[in-house]
Each structure stands twice: as C-alpha cells, then as structure tokens.
Short mmCIF file of C-alpha atoms in Angstrom, two decimals:
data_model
loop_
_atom_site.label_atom_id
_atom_site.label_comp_id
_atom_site.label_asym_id
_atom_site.label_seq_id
_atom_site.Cartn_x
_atom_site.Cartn_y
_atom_site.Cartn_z
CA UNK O 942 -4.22 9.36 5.91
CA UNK O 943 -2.94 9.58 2.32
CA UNK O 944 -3.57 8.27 -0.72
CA UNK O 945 -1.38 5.29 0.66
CA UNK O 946 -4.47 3.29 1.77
CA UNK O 947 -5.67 2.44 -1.44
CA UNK O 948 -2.23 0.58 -2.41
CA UNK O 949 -1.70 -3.07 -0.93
CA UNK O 950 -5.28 -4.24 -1.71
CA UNK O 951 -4.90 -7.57 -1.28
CA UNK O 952 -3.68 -6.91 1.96
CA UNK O 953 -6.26 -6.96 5.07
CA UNK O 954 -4.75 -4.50 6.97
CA UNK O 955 -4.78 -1.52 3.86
CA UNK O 956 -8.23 -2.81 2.46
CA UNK O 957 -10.51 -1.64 5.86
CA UNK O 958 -9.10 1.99 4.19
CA UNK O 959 -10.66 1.60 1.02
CA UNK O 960 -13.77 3.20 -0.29
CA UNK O 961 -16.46 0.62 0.00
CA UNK O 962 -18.99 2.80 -1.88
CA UNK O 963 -18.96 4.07 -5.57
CA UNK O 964 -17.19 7.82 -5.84
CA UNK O 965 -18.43 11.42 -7.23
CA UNK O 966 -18.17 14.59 -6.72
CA UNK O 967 -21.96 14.96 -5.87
CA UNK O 968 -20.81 13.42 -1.92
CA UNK O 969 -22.28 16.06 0.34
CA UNK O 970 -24.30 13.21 2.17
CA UNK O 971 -24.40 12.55 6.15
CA UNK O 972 -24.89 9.68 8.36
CA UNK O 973 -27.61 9.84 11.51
CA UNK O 974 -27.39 7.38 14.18
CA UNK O 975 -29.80 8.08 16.85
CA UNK O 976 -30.75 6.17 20.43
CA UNK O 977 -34.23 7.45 20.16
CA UNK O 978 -35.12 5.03 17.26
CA UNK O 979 -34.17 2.46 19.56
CA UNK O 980 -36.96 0.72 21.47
CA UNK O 981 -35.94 0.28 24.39
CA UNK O 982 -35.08 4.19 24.90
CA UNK O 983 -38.14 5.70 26.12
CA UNK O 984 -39.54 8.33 24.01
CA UNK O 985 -39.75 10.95 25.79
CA UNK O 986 -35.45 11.36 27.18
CA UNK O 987 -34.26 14.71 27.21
CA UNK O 988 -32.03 15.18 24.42
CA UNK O 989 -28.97 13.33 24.06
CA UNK O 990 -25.46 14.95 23.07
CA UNK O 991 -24.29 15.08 19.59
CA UNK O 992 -20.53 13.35 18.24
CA UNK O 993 -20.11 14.22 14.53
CA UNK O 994 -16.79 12.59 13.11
CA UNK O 995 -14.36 14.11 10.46
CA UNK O 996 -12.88 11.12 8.29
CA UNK O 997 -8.95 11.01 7.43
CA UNK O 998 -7.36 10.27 4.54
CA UNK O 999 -5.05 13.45 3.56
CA UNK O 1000 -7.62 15.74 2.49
CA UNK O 1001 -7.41 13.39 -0.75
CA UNK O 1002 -8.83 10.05 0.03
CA UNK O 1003 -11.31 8.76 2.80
CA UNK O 1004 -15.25 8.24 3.16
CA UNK O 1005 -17.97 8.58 6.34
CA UNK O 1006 -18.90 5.01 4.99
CA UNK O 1007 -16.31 2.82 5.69
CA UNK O 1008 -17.24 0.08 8.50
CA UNK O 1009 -14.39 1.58 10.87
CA UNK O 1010 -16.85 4.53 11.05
CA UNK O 1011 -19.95 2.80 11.94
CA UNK O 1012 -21.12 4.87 14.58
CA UNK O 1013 -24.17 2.59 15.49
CA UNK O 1014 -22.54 0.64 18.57
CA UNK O 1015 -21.22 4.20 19.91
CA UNK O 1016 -24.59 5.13 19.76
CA UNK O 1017 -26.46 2.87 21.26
CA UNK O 1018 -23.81 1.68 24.06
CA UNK O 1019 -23.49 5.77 25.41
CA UNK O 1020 -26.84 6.99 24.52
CA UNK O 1021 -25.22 10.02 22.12
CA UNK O 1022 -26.16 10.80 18.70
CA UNK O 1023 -23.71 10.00 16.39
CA UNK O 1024 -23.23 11.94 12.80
CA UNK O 1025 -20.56 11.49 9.87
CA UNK O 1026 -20.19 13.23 7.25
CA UNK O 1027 -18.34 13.11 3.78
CA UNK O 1028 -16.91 16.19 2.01
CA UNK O 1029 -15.02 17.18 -0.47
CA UNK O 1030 -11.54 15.64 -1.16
CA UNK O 1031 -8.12 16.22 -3.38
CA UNK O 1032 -8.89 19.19 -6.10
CA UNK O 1033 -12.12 19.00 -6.18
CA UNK O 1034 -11.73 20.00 -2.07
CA UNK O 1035 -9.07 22.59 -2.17
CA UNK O 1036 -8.27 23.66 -5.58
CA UNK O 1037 -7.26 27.69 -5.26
CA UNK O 1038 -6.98 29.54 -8.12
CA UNK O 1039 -5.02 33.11 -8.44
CA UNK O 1040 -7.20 36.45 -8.22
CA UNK O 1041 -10.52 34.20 -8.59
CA UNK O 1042 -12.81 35.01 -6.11
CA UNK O 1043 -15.28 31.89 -6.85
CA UNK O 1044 -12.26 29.29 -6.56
CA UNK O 1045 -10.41 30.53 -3.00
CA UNK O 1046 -9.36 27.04 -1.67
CA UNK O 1047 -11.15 25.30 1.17
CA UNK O 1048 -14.19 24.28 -0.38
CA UNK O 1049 -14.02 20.99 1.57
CA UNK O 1050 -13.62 22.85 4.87
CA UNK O 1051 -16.95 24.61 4.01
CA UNK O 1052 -18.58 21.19 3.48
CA UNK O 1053 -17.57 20.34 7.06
CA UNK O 1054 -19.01 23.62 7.98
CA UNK O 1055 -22.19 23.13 6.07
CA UNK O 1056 -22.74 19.86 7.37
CA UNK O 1057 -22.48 21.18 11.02
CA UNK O 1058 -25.31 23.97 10.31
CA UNK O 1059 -27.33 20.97 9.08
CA UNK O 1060 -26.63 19.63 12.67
CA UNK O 1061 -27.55 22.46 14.50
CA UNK O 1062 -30.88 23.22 12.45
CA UNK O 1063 -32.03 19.75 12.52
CA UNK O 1064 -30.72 17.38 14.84
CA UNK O 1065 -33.08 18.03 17.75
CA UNK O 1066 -35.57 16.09 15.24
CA UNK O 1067 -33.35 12.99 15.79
CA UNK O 1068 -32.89 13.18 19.38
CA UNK O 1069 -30.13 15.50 19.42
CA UNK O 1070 -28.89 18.39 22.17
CA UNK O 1071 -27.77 21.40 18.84
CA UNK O 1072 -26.27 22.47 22.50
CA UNK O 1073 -24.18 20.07 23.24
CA UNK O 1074 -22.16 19.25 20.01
CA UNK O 1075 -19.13 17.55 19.93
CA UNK O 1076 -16.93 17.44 17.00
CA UNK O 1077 -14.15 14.63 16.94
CA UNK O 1078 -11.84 13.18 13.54
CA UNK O 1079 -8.62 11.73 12.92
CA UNK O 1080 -5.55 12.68 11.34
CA UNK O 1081 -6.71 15.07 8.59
CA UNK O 1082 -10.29 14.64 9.71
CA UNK O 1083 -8.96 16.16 13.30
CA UNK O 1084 -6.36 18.97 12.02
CA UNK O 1085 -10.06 19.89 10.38
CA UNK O 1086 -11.51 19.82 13.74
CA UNK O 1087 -8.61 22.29 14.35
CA UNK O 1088 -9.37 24.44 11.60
CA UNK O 1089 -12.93 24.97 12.96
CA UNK O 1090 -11.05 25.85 16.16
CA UNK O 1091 -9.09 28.44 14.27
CA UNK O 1092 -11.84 29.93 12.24
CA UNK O 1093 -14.54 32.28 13.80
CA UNK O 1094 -17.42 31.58 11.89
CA UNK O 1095 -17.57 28.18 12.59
CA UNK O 1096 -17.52 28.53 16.56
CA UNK O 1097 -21.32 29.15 17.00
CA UNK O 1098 -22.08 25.03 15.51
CA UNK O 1099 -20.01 22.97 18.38
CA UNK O 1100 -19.32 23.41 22.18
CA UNK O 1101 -16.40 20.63 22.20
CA UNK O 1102 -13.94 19.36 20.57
CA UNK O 1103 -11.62 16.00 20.31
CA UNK O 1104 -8.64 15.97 17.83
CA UNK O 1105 -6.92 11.80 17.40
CA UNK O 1106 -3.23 12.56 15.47
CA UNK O 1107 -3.55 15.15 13.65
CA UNK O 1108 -3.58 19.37 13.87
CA UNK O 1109 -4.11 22.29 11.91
CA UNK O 1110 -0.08 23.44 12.12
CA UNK O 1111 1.05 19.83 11.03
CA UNK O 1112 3.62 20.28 8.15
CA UNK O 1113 1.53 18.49 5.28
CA UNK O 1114 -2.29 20.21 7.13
CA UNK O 1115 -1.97 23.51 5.14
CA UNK O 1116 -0.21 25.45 2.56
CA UNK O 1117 0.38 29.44 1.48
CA UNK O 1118 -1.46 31.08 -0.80
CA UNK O 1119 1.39 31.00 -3.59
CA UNK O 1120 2.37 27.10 -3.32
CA UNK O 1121 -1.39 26.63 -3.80
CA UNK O 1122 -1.89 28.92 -6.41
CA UNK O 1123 1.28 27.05 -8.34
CA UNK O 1124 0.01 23.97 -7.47
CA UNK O 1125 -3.59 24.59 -9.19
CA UNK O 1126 -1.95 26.60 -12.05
CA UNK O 1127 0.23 23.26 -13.18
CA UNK O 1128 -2.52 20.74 -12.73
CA UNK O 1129 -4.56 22.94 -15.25
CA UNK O 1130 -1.59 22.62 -17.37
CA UNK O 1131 -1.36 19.23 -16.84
CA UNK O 1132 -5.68 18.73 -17.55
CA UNK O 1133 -4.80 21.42 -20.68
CA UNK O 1134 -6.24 24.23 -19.51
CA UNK O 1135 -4.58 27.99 -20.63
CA UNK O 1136 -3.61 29.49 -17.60
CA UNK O 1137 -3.07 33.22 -18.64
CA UNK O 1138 -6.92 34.18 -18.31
CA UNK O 1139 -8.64 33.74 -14.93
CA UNK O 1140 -11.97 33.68 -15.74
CA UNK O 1141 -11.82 31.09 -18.63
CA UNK O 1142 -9.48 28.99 -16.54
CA UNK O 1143 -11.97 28.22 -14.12
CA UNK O 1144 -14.86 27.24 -17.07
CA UNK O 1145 -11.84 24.71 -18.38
CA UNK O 1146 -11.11 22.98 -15.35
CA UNK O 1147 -15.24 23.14 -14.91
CA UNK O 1148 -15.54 21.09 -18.09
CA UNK O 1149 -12.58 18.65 -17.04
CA UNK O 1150 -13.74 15.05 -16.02
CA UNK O 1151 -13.42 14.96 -12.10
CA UNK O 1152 -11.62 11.21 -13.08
CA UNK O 1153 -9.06 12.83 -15.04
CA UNK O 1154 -8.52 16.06 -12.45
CA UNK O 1155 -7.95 13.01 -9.17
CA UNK O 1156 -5.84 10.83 -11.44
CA UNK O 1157 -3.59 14.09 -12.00
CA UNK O 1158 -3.49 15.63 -8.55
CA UNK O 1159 -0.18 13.78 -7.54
CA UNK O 1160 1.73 15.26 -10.39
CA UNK O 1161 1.51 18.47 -9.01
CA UNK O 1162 3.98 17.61 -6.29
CA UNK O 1163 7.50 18.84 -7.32
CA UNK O 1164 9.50 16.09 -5.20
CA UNK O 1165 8.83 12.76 -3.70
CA UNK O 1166 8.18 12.73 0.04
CA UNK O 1167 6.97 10.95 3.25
CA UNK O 1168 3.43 12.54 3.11
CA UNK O 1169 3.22 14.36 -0.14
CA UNK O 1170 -0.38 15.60 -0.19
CA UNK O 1171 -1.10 18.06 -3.07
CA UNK O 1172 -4.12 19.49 -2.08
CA UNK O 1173 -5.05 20.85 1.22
CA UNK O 1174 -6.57 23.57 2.92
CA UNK O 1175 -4.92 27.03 2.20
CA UNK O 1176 -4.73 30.29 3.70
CA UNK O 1177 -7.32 31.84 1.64
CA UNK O 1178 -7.79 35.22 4.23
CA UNK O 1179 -11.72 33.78 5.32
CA UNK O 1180 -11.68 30.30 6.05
CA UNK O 1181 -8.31 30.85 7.41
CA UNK O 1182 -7.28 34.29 8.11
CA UNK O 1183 -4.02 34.15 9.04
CA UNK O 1184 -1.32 31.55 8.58
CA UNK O 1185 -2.30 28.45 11.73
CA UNK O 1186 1.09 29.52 13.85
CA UNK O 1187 -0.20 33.23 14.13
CA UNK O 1188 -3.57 32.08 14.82
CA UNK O 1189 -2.16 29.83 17.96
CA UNK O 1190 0.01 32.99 18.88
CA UNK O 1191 -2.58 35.73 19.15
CA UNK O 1192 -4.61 34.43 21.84
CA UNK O 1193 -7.90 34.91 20.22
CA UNK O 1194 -8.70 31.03 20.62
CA UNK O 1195 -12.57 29.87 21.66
CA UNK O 1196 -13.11 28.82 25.23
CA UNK O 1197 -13.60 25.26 24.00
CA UNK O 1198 -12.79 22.09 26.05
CA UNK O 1199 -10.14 20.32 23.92
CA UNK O 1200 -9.46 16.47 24.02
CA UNK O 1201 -6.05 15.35 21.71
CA UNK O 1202 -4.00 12.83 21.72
CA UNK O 1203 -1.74 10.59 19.86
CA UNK O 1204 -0.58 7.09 19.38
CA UNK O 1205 2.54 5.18 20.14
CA UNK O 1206 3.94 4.66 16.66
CA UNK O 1207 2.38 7.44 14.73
CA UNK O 1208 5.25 7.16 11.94
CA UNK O 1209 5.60 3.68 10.80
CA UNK O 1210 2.54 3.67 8.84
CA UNK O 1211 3.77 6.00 6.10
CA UNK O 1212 7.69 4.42 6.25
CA UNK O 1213 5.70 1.28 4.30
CA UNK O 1214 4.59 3.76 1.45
CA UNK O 1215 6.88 6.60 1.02
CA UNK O 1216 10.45 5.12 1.87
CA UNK O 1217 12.40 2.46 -0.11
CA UNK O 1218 13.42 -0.51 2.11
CA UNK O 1219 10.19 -1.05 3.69
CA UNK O 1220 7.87 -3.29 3.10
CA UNK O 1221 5.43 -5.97 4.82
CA UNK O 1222 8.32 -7.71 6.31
CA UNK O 1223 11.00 -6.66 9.01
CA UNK O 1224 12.22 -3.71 6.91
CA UNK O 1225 15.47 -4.21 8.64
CA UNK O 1226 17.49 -0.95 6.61
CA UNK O 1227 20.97 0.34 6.21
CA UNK O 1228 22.27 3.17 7.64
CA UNK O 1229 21.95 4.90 4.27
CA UNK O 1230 18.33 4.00 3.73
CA UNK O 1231 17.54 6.07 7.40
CA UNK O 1232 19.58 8.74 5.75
CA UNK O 1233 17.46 8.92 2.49
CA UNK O 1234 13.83 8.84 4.90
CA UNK O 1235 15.42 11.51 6.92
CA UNK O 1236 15.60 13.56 3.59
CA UNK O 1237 12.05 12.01 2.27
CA UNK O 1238 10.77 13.81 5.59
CA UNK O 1239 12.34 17.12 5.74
CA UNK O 1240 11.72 17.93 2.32
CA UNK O 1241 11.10 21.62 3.47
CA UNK O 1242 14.33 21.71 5.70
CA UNK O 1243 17.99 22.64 4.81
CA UNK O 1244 21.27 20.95 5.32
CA UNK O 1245 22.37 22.01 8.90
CA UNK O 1246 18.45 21.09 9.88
CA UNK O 1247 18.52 17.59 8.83
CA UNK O 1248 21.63 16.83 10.13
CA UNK O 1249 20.07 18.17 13.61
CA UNK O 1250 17.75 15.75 13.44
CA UNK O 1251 20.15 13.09 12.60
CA UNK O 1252 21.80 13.70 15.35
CA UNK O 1253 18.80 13.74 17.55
CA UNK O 1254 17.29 10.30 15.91
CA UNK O 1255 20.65 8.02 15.67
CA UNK O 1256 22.19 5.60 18.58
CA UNK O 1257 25.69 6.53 18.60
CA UNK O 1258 27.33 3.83 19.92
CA UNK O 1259 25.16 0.98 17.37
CA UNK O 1260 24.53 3.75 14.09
CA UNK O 1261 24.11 1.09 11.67
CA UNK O 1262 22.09 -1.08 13.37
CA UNK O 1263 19.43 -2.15 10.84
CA UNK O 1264 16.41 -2.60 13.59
CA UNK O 1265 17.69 0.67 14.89
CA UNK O 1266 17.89 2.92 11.83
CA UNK O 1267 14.19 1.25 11.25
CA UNK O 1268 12.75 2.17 13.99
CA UNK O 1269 14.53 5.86 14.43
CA UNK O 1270 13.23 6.70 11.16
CA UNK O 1271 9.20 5.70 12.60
CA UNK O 1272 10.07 7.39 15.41
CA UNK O 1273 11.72 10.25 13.74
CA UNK O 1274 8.74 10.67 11.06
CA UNK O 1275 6.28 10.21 13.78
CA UNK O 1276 7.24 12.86 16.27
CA UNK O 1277 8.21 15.47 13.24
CA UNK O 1278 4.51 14.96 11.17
CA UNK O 1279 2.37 13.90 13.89
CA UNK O 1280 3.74 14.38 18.03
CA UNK O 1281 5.16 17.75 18.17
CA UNK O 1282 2.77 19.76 15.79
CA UNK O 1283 0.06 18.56 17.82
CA UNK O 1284 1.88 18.95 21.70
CA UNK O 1285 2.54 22.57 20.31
CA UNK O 1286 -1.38 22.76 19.43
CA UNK O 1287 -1.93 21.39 22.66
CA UNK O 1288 0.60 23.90 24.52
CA UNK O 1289 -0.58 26.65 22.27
CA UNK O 1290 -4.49 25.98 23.28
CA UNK O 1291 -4.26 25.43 26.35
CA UNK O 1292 -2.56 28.81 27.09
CA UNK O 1293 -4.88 30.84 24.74
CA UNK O 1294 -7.99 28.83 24.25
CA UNK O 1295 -10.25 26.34 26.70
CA UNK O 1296 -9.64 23.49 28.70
CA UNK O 1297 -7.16 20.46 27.85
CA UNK O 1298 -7.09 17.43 27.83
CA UNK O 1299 -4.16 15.14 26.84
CA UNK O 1300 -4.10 11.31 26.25
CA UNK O 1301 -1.13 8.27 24.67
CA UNK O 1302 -2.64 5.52 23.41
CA UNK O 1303 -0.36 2.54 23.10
CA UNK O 1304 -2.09 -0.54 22.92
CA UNK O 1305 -1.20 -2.56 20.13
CA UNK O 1306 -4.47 -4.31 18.77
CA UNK O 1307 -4.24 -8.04 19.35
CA UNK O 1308 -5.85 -8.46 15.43
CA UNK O 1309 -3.67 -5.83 13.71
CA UNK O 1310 -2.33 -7.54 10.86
CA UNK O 1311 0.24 -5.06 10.03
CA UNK O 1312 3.80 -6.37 10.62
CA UNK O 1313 4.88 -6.20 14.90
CA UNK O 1314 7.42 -3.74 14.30
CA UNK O 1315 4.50 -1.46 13.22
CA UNK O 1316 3.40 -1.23 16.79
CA UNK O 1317 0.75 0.95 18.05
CA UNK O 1318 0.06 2.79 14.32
CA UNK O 1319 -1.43 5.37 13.13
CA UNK O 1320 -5.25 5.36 12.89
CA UNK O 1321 -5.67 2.11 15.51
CA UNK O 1322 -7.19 3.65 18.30
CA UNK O 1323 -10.56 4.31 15.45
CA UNK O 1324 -11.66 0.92 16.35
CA UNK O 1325 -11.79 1.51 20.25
CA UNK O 1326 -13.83 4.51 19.97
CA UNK O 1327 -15.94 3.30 17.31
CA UNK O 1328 -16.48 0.04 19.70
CA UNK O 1329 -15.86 -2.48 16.74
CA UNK O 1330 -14.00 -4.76 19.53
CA UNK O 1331 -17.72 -5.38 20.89
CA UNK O 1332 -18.43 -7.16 17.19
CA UNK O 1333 -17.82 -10.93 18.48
CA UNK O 1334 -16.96 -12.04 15.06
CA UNK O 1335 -14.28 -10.00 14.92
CA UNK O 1336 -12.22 -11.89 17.23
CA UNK O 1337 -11.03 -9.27 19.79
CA UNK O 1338 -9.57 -10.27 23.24
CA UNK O 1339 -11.82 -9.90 26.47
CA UNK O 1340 -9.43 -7.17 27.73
CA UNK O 1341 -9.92 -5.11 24.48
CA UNK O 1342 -13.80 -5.15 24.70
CA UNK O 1343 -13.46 -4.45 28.11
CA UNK O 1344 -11.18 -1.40 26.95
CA UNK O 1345 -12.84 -0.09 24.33
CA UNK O 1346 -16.63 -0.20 25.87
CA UNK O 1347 -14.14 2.49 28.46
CA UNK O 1348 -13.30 4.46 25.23
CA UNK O 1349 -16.52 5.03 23.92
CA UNK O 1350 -17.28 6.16 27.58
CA UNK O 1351 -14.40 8.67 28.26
CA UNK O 1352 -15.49 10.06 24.38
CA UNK O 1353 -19.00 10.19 25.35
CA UNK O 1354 -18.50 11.53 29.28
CA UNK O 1355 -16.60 14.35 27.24
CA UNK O 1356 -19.13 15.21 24.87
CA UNK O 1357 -21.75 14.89 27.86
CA UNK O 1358 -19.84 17.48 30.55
CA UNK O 1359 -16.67 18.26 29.26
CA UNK O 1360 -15.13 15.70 31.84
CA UNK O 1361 -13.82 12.65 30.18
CA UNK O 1362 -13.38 10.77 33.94
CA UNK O 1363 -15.05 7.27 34.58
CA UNK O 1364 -15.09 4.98 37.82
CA UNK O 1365 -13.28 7.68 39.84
CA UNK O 1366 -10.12 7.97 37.44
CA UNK O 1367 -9.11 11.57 37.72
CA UNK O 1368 -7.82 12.64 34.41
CA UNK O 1369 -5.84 15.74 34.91
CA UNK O 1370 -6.00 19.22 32.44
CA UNK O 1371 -2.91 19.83 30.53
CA UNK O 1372 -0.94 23.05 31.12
CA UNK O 1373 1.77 24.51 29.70
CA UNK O 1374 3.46 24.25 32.92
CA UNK O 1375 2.90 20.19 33.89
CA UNK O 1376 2.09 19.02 30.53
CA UNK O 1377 0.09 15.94 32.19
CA UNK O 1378 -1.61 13.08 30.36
CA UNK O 1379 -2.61 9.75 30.38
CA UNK O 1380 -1.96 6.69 28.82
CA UNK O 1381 -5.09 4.98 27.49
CA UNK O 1382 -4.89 0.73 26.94
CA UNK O 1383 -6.68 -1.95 28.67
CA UNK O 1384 -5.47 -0.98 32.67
CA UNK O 1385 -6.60 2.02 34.43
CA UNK O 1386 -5.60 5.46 32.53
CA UNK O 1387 -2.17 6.43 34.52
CA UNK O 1388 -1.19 9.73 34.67
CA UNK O 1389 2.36 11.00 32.99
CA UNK O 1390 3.95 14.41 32.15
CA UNK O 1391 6.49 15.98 29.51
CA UNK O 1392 5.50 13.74 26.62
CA UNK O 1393 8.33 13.52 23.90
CA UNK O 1394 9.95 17.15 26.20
CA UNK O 1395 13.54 16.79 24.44
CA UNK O 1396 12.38 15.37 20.99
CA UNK O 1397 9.94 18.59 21.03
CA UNK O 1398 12.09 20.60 21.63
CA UNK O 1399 14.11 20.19 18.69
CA UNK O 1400 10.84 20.13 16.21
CA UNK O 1401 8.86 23.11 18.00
CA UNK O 1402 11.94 25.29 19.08
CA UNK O 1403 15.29 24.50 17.77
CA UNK O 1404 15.00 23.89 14.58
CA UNK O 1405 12.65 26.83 13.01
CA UNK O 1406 15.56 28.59 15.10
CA UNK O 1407 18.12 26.94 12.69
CA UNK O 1408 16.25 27.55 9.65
CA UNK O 1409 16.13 31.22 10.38
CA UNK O 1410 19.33 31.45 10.73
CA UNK O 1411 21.14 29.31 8.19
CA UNK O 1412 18.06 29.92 5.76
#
C-alpha cells in the first residue's frame, strides 16, 4: 500500500511486495489470462466473464507483475478471463500543475480507464463477455475501482464491481486541488524547475529524469505520518468532478452491484513503518508511544479531535498496558484509514447506487511470516482470491486450499450473476438499515450486522462534527 513495501528486503514477508520486473515510465502494458487457450475448454463456449484487477501500493509503488497477482489459477479453476493492468504511479501518475490544462492530475486514473476500453474493444478475441466485466483491486487499486464508480465516463467499460480495503473517500485516496497544486509546485523546486511561468514549468519537469522526480516525491510531504502518500488522485473537475463526499451525497451513483470488504487487522501493517516502537518483534509500547501514533494518524485533525479518539481507543482501567496501547493503536489506525471510510462508502452506495454486498475476512494465513500480533493484515486475503494456496509448494494447510478454491468462487459467481452465493449459503445485501455481512475464513460464511457501529460512529459522524466546530 505505500512505499513501505520496498523497506525490509531481506525480510520474506515485505519482499512478495517488491517489483520483480525492471521500472519506467513507458508501463502501460496488460496481462491476458484466458480459459479458451486451455485445451481442455472446448472451443466453441460462449463467452466467459471478464475480472480485471487494480494493483495497490499508494498510488506510488506496486506492479500487475508481481506473483501475488498471477491470475492464471483464477482463470482456469472458474472459467473467467482474468486481466491486470499496470499504470501510472507517484508523479509521474498524479502530478497537477496550476492553470495547466495538459498537466490536471489523474493521469494514472486515465491509464486504468484506457486499459478498460482496451478490454471492451478487444477482449471478446480472448474469450471474453465486454458485457460482463468485472473490475476488482485492493487498497489503492480498489479506492480506484471507486473512482470509476464516481466518475461518469468510465461507467459504460464494467457492469460490476469488487473493492478489498480501500475507497475513494479514504483520508490518504485523494487530495484538493490547492494541496496538489503546492505539492507539484515544491517538487519542481526541489527537481529545480522555476515555478513562476506555467508553460515552461511543465517543459522543465518534462526534461527531469523520471529517477530523480520518484526519488524526490516524498519530500513534498510537509510532516511525517502513518500513510503519507504525496501523490494521488485530485479533484481535477473531469476525472473527478466534485470532491468524493459530495459525489456519495448526491445520489447520482451507477446501478452497479458492489462487493467490499475488509480485513481483521487492517492497521498493523503500517504501525511497522510509520510509528517508532514497532518493529518485527512484539512491539510491546508505552503509553506515550500510542500517544505519538495517535498524532502520526490524525495529522489532519485538531486537539479536541484526537483526544476523542483517545478516549475512544484506550482501556481505562489497564491505560498503560504495553500489549494494549499496541494493539489500540492497529486498531485505532485501522478503523480511521481503512474500516469506516469504506462502511461509509458502503452505507453511502448502497442508499444511492446498486446492490451491496459486504464481507470480514479474518483468517490469519497459516504461512504469514509477519509477527502474530499482526493478525489478519492488510493485503492477506490477495492470496485467497488469487488461489496461490492451491500452489502445493507453497505449503498451505488443507483447510486454506479448501477456502480459497471457495474465494475464487464467490469472486467469480459475482462477476458471473451478480450473486456471490455457493452451496446454498445465502449471503445477504447490505442496507443502510441492517448493515449485514459475512465473515469469510475456512467455515461456512456466517452472517453478522453493525460492523465496527460505535467505532464508526465516531470516524463518520462525530468527529467531522467536532472539527466543524472547534475548527
């Protein structure tokens, strides 16, 4: 999800993140995998339904080619077409320059775009239903999935939709038009570039080496946080027309059937690269190490805010438990960056757009090698839906290949009829109202309601309240 995943290298459970293919600019490549090059498919089936999956990685870092992303098992096991595709990342992605018509912001976001006209013009040729298109990413890869949702004039290329922790009104998924303009303005200081003329601006940062503008991006960022990301999509007034929380408010949302979801632990992941104290061990911290995250999250937020969260995210009668500031602070990092934008997305669509569907997965891989503590983290449901677990060398338990050959199904069942359901497991459509999901892991999906209701609260409602008022 950030830049994060290319630290740790010599660590197993950070390398699977890292490009395994040289880097350029010149990326706008796609991935094909297709049952009806298989021989025992007979030639003539009737088109099969098309998955095409948005990487993660921040909008700075990420590639269609890592191995997690092999879509060739998917493929084959559920009959579906399966397409990646890279695009642009960083500045070279979403660089927006002021009053500069040829540099609005969101370049990568028209990559996606282009590579889903490819898909509609071409992908009968490789067995494909241009019908029946599903698009489905992770964490920055699936707010982008919600950005197509949000923006008009991509809603002719896909039918359906599945976004895995991540959405468009996340805190670090977009910025305004100013912060991106002053964040494009000082990396061209920082590359050299004069910044008082427009038009020879853009031919300086044109000439710049695309090495030097990625090794600078992170500079832009005026203070250290949790998720800094320095260059993501913007509301340029055509991609994105409106800021995301008008968008979700006006009720002009597609009639698209929506699968989301999240995972257990979304927040520990980014505790091991963006707070002090933690580390590959048990990151047992003091009570004024929790206090420090909490301000490393909210960067945004005032005072009386934080504290509300404080008060929200500490055990009273134990506050300086070390386990329990340690795992308040995941929990507190996951539900503000990751849970609540997305239950609000969820809430938000399913009052104004299609049908949805809502899902928990918290099954802790048996070979995660991230500490225990870690739990259920962050990008680990990829390798269920991907079917990795039915790689033998790999080493996964007989439950989990059991589980995730159900995964692929559910994914592909979805993409097929808009149902996820298998073997008679009824999985019921989210509404404002009941708010029911289910939990995905090896047993049979069981059905809950009010995910994370009082947490929620406090991110969605009470606290823009606060800011308003003590702003």
């Amino acid at each position: 999800m950030t830049s994060a995943r290319h630290m740790h290298t010599e660590f197993k459970g950070a390398e699977m993140w890292n490009p395994n293919t040289p880097l350029s600019e010149d990326c706008l490549y796609l991935n094909v995998w297709s049952p009806r090059f298989n021989k025992t498919q007979p030639q003539n089936m009737a088109l099969a339904p098309v998955l095409v999956w948005i990487y993660g990685g921040g909008f700075s870092a990420g590639t269609s080619s890592l191995d997690i992303y092999d879509g060739r098992i998917l493929s084959k096991s559920e009959g579906a077409v399966v397409v990646s595709m890279n695009y642009r990342l960083g500045p070279l992605g979403f660089l927006s320059l002021p009053n500069n018509k040829n540099v609005r912001g969101n370049a990568g976001l028209l990559d996606q775009r282009l590579a889903l006209q490819w898909v509609a013009n071409n992908i009968a040729s490789f067995g494909g239903d241009p019908t029946k298109v599903t698009l489905f990413g992770e964490s920055a890869g699936s707010a982008s999935v919600g950005f197509h949702l949000l923006s008009p004039d991509s809603h002719s290329l896909f039918q359906r939709a599945v976004m895995q922790s991540g959405s468009p009104n996340a805190p670090w998924a977009s910025v305004s038009q100013t912060e991106a303009w002053q964040r494009s303005t000082k990396l061209a200081k920082l590359l050299g570039c004069p910044t008082s003329d427009p038009a020879y601006l853009e031919v300086c940062l044109q000439k710049a080496q695309p090495e030097k503008i990625t090794a600078k991006q992170y500079d832009v960022l005026m203070q250290p946080s949790v998720l800094g990301l320095p260059f993501v999509p913007v509301v340029d007034g055509d991609f994105l027309r409106e800021k995301v929380e008008v968008l979700l408010s006006t009720g002009k949302l597609p009639k698209k059937d929506l699968l989301l979801g999240l995972n257990k632990d979304e927040g520990t992941y980014f505790l091991l690269y963006g707070v002090p104290g933690f580390s590959l061990t048990q990151s047992l911290i003091t009570r004024n190490e929790f206090l420090h995250g909490v301000n490393l999250t909210m960067t945004n937020e005032n005072y009386v805010t934080r504290e509300a969260a404080i008060f929200q995210y500490t055990d009273w009668t134990d506050e300086n438990s070390k386990m329990g500031n340690r795992d308040s602070l995941g929990t507190l990092v996951g539900d503000g960056l990751f849970v609540c934008p997305l239950l609000e997305f969820a809430h938000r669509y399913s009052q104004h757009g299609g049908k949805t569907l809502l899902y928990l997965f918290d099954h802790r891989s048996s070979i995660n090698p991230w500490p225990e503590w870690m739990g259920v983290m962050h990008g680990y449901e990829i390798e269920f839906v991907f079917g990795m677990p039915l790689n033998v060398s790999l080493g996964y338990t007989k439950n989990e290949v059991n589980m995730t050959k159900k995964f692929m199904k559910h994914w592909a069942n979805f993409a097929r009829t808009g149902s996820p359901d298998i073997d008679g497991a009824k999985w019921p459509v989210f509404t404002p109202e009941q708010q029911e999901y289910v939990t995905l892991n090896y047993n049979h999906p069981e059905v809950r309601a009010m995910m994370k209701a009082k947490e929620c609260h406090l991110w969605n409602k009470l606290i823009p309240k606060m800011e308003k008022v003590s702003g």
